[in-house]
Amino acid sequence: MKLETNQHRELRPSAGQPHLQGTEPRVTVGIVSGKKICFSLNAPYRLAHQNVSGEQQVEYADGRLLWNGHRYDELHFQSIYPTDSFSLRDVTIGVNFHWERKETQTFSGHLRLVVDGEKVCAINELPVEDYLRSVISSEMSGDSSLELLKAHAVISRSWLLAQMQRRKAPKAEKTPSTLRTDDTLIRWYDQDDHTLFDVCADDHCQRYQGITRETNPRVAQAIETTRGQLLMSHGDICDARFSKCCGGVMEEYQFCWEDRPKPYLVALADTPTPHQFPDLTVEQNAERWIRSAPDSFCNTTDGRILSQVLNGYDQETADFYRWQVTYTQQQLSELIARKLGIDFGQIVDLVPIERGRSARITRLKIVGTRKTMNVGKELEIRRALSESHLYSSAFVVDRHDIGADGIPASLTIVGAGWGHGVGLCQIGAAVMGEKGYAYDAILLHYYPGADITKVYE
């Protein structure tokens, strides 16, 4: 059945999440950490029984915080009015990406400073809807279609509240994220790493830059229109993942993170009408798929549409649907040794052992003259094969100028998509918005079987 455009439905309050009824939650966001944190309180902030404003500096000192000549276990600067703000210096954005940089960022809400190892960690606490205004403004262009912005508001809110619930879950419910033996390294990265706050401010969670970038009126409208709306499945908040470009087929959750499939994060073709796509877990099918460029929502070169999703630094990357990168033998062997901390010798081959439903490799055999090892899951593979992050793990490998000893002089990685490919495809959703699809139709395309439910006013 064709996806309907301008599709609307009445939303009713949820009976399954009583703890959220009528209550907007607050979120804690880890912004930056370092031996020393420099910041400015742009209005009087409350600290215990005093008001503090202006330029400040907090340092780590022997397990405690040093501020104004005194030592503290924790500092909590509370905003007095909703318009109060603080500015943090040297905030890193795009951590480990090709466009990584530092900048001064400004935030509303409270500022909490705590000890994190041998560093000071700055944490922003604020209402969820205020957080979302920044996330959507940071992730998307204000010139995006309203329906795309509304869809992103719902998934960002859903993902956030699902992570907050997950963080509060008993430790027995969480599974280990690393398996390491002499010949295997399987690791995935999720939000369990965060113990001092709910989410971080960078792409590891959701890109959050406070009020540094002015909220576009259309973003504010999208947030307000969808206020309190979540994606739900069987009474639970959906873990609404998203990535830049699925490459034509959405990936399934368990191939990127823990082995617990989610019914709304499944492999589907990113097309207007459902159709059969090849079994991309089969190597021959995956290779044909990656070396072609099938029609899909996210297969677009329309610069106006791409600018809705790709901010200035994202547009420094020209390729996303299909791409390739070539390494010399020396470049690749040195890169892998440095990223994994293992001397493989010269790299003989990169062999897919297991692929997900979107052709993303979840286990890759790295064959070297000194060491052979299976590596996964998809992000660990991407990190091992790039200075920052390889665009995706949906790739095939061409070996060039193979010597008599079987060692290639160079290797080309030919790939598809940008990111893990699970859930909403941002570029595909942008195309859908331009084609007139309503936000609920966009959401139910990328999260089949989910319900859109209002859980607080």
PDB file of N, CA and C in Angstrom, residues 237-273:
ATOM      1  N   ILE A 237       8.137   3.155  25.517  1.00  0.00           N
ATOM      2  CA  ILE A 237       8.627   4.236  24.674  1.00  0.00           C
ATOM      3  C   ILE A 237       9.614   3.657  23.667  1.00  0.00           C
ATOM      4  N   CYS A 238       9.449   4.016  22.414  1.00  0.00           N
ATOM      5  CA  CYS A 238      10.328   3.498  21.371  1.00  0.00           C
ATOM      6  C   CYS A 238      11.731   4.099  21.483  1.00  0.00           C
ATOM      7  N   ASP A 239      12.713   3.258  21.339  1.00  0.00           N
ATOM      8  CA  ASP A 239      14.107   3.674  21.259  1.00  0.00           C
ATOM      9  C   ASP A 239      14.333   4.132  19.817  1.00  0.00           C
ATOM     10  N   ALA A 240      13.940   5.355  19.530  1.00  0.00           N
ATOM     11  CA  ALA A 240      13.812   5.842  18.146  1.00  0.00           C
ATOM     12  C   ALA A 240      15.162   6.290  17.592  1.00  0.00           C
ATOM     13  N   ARG A 241      15.937   5.351  17.097  1.00  0.00           N
ATOM     14  CA  ARG A 241      17.249   5.656  16.518  1.00  0.00           C
ATOM     15  C   ARG A 241      17.081   6.349  15.164  1.00  0.00           C
ATOM     16  N   PHE A 242      18.131   7.069  14.760  1.00  0.00           N
ATOM     17  CA  PHE A 242      18.124   7.699  13.437  1.00  0.00           C
ATOM     18  C   PHE A 242      19.554   7.876  12.967  1.00  0.00           C
ATOM     19  N   SER A 243      19.719   7.993  11.651  1.00  0.00           N
ATOM     20  CA  SER A 243      21.046   8.214  11.073  1.00  0.00           C
ATOM     21  C   SER A 243      20.904   9.111   9.855  1.00  0.00           C
ATOM     22  N   LYS A 244      22.039   9.519   9.294  1.00  0.00           N
ATOM     23  CA  LYS A 244      22.008  10.456   8.166  1.00  0.00           C
ATOM     24  C   LYS A 244      21.398   9.831   6.916  1.00  0.00           C
ATOM     25  N   CYS A 245      21.864   8.633   6.537  1.00  0.00           N
ATOM     26  CA  CYS A 245      21.429   8.034   5.270  1.00  0.00           C
ATOM     27  C   CYS A 245      21.497   6.518   5.378  1.00  0.00           C
ATOM     28  N   CYS A 246      20.367   5.856   5.164  1.00  0.00           N
ATOM     29  CA  CYS A 246      20.350   4.394   5.303  1.00  0.00           C
ATOM     30  C   CYS A 246      20.995   3.694   4.113  1.00  0.00           C
ATOM     31  N   GLY A 247      21.112   4.388   2.974  1.00  0.00           N
ATOM     32  CA  GLY A 247      21.709   3.781   1.790  1.00  0.00           C
ATOM     33  C   GLY A 247      20.733   2.961   0.969  1.00  0.00           C
ATOM     34  N   GLY A 248      19.444   3.046   1.290  1.00  0.00           N
ATOM     35  CA  GLY A 248      18.414   2.360   0.509  1.00  0.00           C
ATOM     36  C   GLY A 248      17.613   1.348   1.293  1.00  0.00           C
ATOM     37  N   VAL A 249      18.183   0.809   2.399  1.00  0.00           N
ATOM     38  CA  VAL A 249      17.484  -0.152   3.259  1.00  0.00           C
ATOM     39  C   VAL A 249      17.824   0.171   4.711  1.00  0.00           C
ATOM     40  N   MET A 250      16.807   0.213   5.567  1.00  0.00           N
ATOM     41  CA  MET A 250      17.047   0.453   6.991  1.00  0.00           C
ATOM     42  C   MET A 250      17.610  -0.807   7.648  1.00  0.00           C
ATOM     43  N   GLU A 251      18.551  -0.617   8.568  1.00  0.00           N
ATOM     44  CA  GLU A 251      19.152  -1.722   9.296  1.00  0.00           C
ATOM     45  C   GLU A 251      18.314  -2.070  10.525  1.00  0.00           C
ATOM     46  N   GLU A 252      18.535  -3.269  11.078  1.00  0.00           N
ATOM     47  CA  GLU A 252      17.826  -3.702  12.278  1.00  0.00           C
ATOM     48  C   GLU A 252      18.697  -3.475  13.515  1.00  0.00           C
ATOM     49  N   TYR A 253      18.035  -3.167  14.625  1.00  0.00           N
ATOM     50  CA  TYR A 253      18.694  -2.755  15.855  1.00  0.00           C
ATOM     51  C   TYR A 253      19.774  -3.725  16.299  1.00  0.00           C
ATOM     52  N   GLN A 254      19.482  -5.011  16.313  1.00  0.00           N
ATOM     53  CA  GLN A 254      20.384  -5.991  16.924  1.00  0.00           C
ATOM     54  C   GLN A 254      21.707  -6.136  16.179  1.00  0.00           C
ATOM     55  N   PHE A 255      21.784  -5.675  14.936  1.00  0.00           N
ATOM     56  CA  PHE A 255      23.040  -5.786  14.202  1.00  0.00           C
ATOM     57  C   PHE A 255      24.023  -4.672  14.576  1.00  0.00           C
ATOM     58  N   CYS A 256      23.525  -3.656  15.286  1.00  0.00           N
ATOM     59  CA  CYS A 256      24.389  -2.541  15.670  1.00  0.00           C
ATOM     60  C   CYS A 256      24.630  -2.463  17.170  1.00  0.00           C
ATOM     61  N   TRP A 257      23.675  -2.969  17.970  1.00  0.00           N
ATOM     62  CA  TRP A 257      23.804  -2.879  19.415  1.00  0.00           C
ATOM     63  C   TRP A 257      23.537  -4.253  20.024  1.00  0.00           C
ATOM     64  N   GLU A 258      22.952  -4.295  21.208  1.00  0.00           N
ATOM     65  CA  GLU A 258      22.751  -5.575  21.882  1.00  0.00           C
ATOM     66  C   GLU A 258      21.791  -6.461  21.097  1.00  0.00           C
ATOM     67  N   ASP A 259      21.894  -7.773  21.294  1.00  0.00           N
ATOM     68  CA  ASP A 259      21.117  -8.739  20.518  1.00  0.00           C
ATOM     69  C   ASP A 259      19.699  -8.875  21.057  1.00  0.00           C
ATOM     70  N   ARG A 260      18.968  -7.773  21.023  1.00  0.00           N
ATOM     71  CA  ARG A 260      17.567  -7.748  21.437  1.00  0.00           C
ATOM     72  C   ARG A 260      16.765  -7.026  20.363  1.00  0.00           C
ATOM     73  N   PRO A 261      16.254  -7.744  19.370  1.00  0.00           N
ATOM     74  CA  PRO A 261      15.519  -7.101  18.277  1.00  0.00           C
ATOM     75  C   PRO A 261      14.366  -6.255  18.801  1.00  0.00           C
ATOM     76  N   LYS A 262      14.093  -5.163  18.113  1.00  0.00           N
ATOM     77  CA  LYS A 262      12.967  -4.296  18.451  1.00  0.00           C
ATOM     78  C   LYS A 262      12.000  -4.311  17.271  1.00  0.00           C
ATOM     79  N   PRO A 263      10.699  -4.538  17.525  1.00  0.00           N
ATOM     80  CA  PRO A 263       9.748  -4.761  16.431  1.00  0.00           C
ATOM     81  C   PRO A 263       9.555  -3.566  15.509  1.00  0.00           C
ATOM     82  N   TYR A 264       9.907  -2.372  15.956  1.00  0.00           N
ATOM     83  CA  TYR A 264       9.718  -1.163  15.150  1.00  0.00           C
ATOM     84  C   TYR A 264      11.012  -0.704  14.486  1.00  0.00           C
ATOM     85  N   LEU A 265      12.121  -1.412  14.715  1.00  0.00           N
ATOM     86  CA  LEU A 265      13.403  -1.093  14.081  1.00  0.00           C
ATOM     87  C   LEU A 265      13.815  -2.276  13.216  1.00  0.00           C
ATOM     88  N   VAL A 266      13.195  -2.338  12.036  1.00  0.00           N
ATOM     89  CA  VAL A 266      13.367  -3.499  11.163  1.00  0.00           C
ATOM     90  C   VAL A 266      13.875  -3.044   9.795  1.00  0.00           C
ATOM     91  N   ALA A 267      14.307  -4.015   9.011  1.00  0.00           N
ATOM     92  CA  ALA A 267      14.843  -3.740   7.674  1.00  0.00           C
ATOM     93  C   ALA A 267      13.702  -3.551   6.686  1.00  0.00           C
ATOM     94  N   LEU A 268      13.635  -2.367   6.095  1.00  0.00           N
ATOM     95  CA  LEU A 268      12.640  -2.046   5.069  1.00  0.00           C
ATOM     96  C   LEU A 268      13.296  -1.199   3.996  1.00  0.00           C
ATOM     97  N   ALA A 269      12.811  -1.344   2.787  1.00  0.00           N
ATOM     98  CA  ALA A 269      13.309  -0.508   1.697  1.00  0.00           C
ATOM     99  C   ALA A 269      12.828   0.922   1.903  1.00  0.00           C
ATOM    100  N   ASP A 270      13.710   1.873   1.662  1.00  0.00           N
ATOM    101  CA  ASP A 270      13.378   3.291   1.824  1.00  0.00           C
ATOM    102  C   ASP A 270      12.731   3.808   0.538  1.00  0.00           C
ATOM    103  N   THR A 271      11.543   3.288   0.249  1.00  0.00           N
ATOM    104  CA  THR A 271      10.838   3.592  -0.989  1.00  0.00           C
ATOM    105  C   THR A 271       9.366   3.877  -0.693  1.00  0.00           C
ATOM    106  N   PRO A 272       8.647   4.527  -1.638  1.00  0.00           N
ATOM    107  CA  PRO A 272       7.242   4.867  -1.401  1.00  0.00           C
ATOM    108  C   PRO A 272       6.342   3.648  -1.235  1.00  0.00           C
ATOM    109  N   THR A 273       6.636   2.576  -1.946  1.00  0.00           N
ATOM    110  CA  THR A 273       5.807   1.372  -1.857  1.00  0.00           C
ATOM    111  C   THR A 273       6.667   0.203  -1.399  1.00  0.00           C
TER     112      THR A 273
END
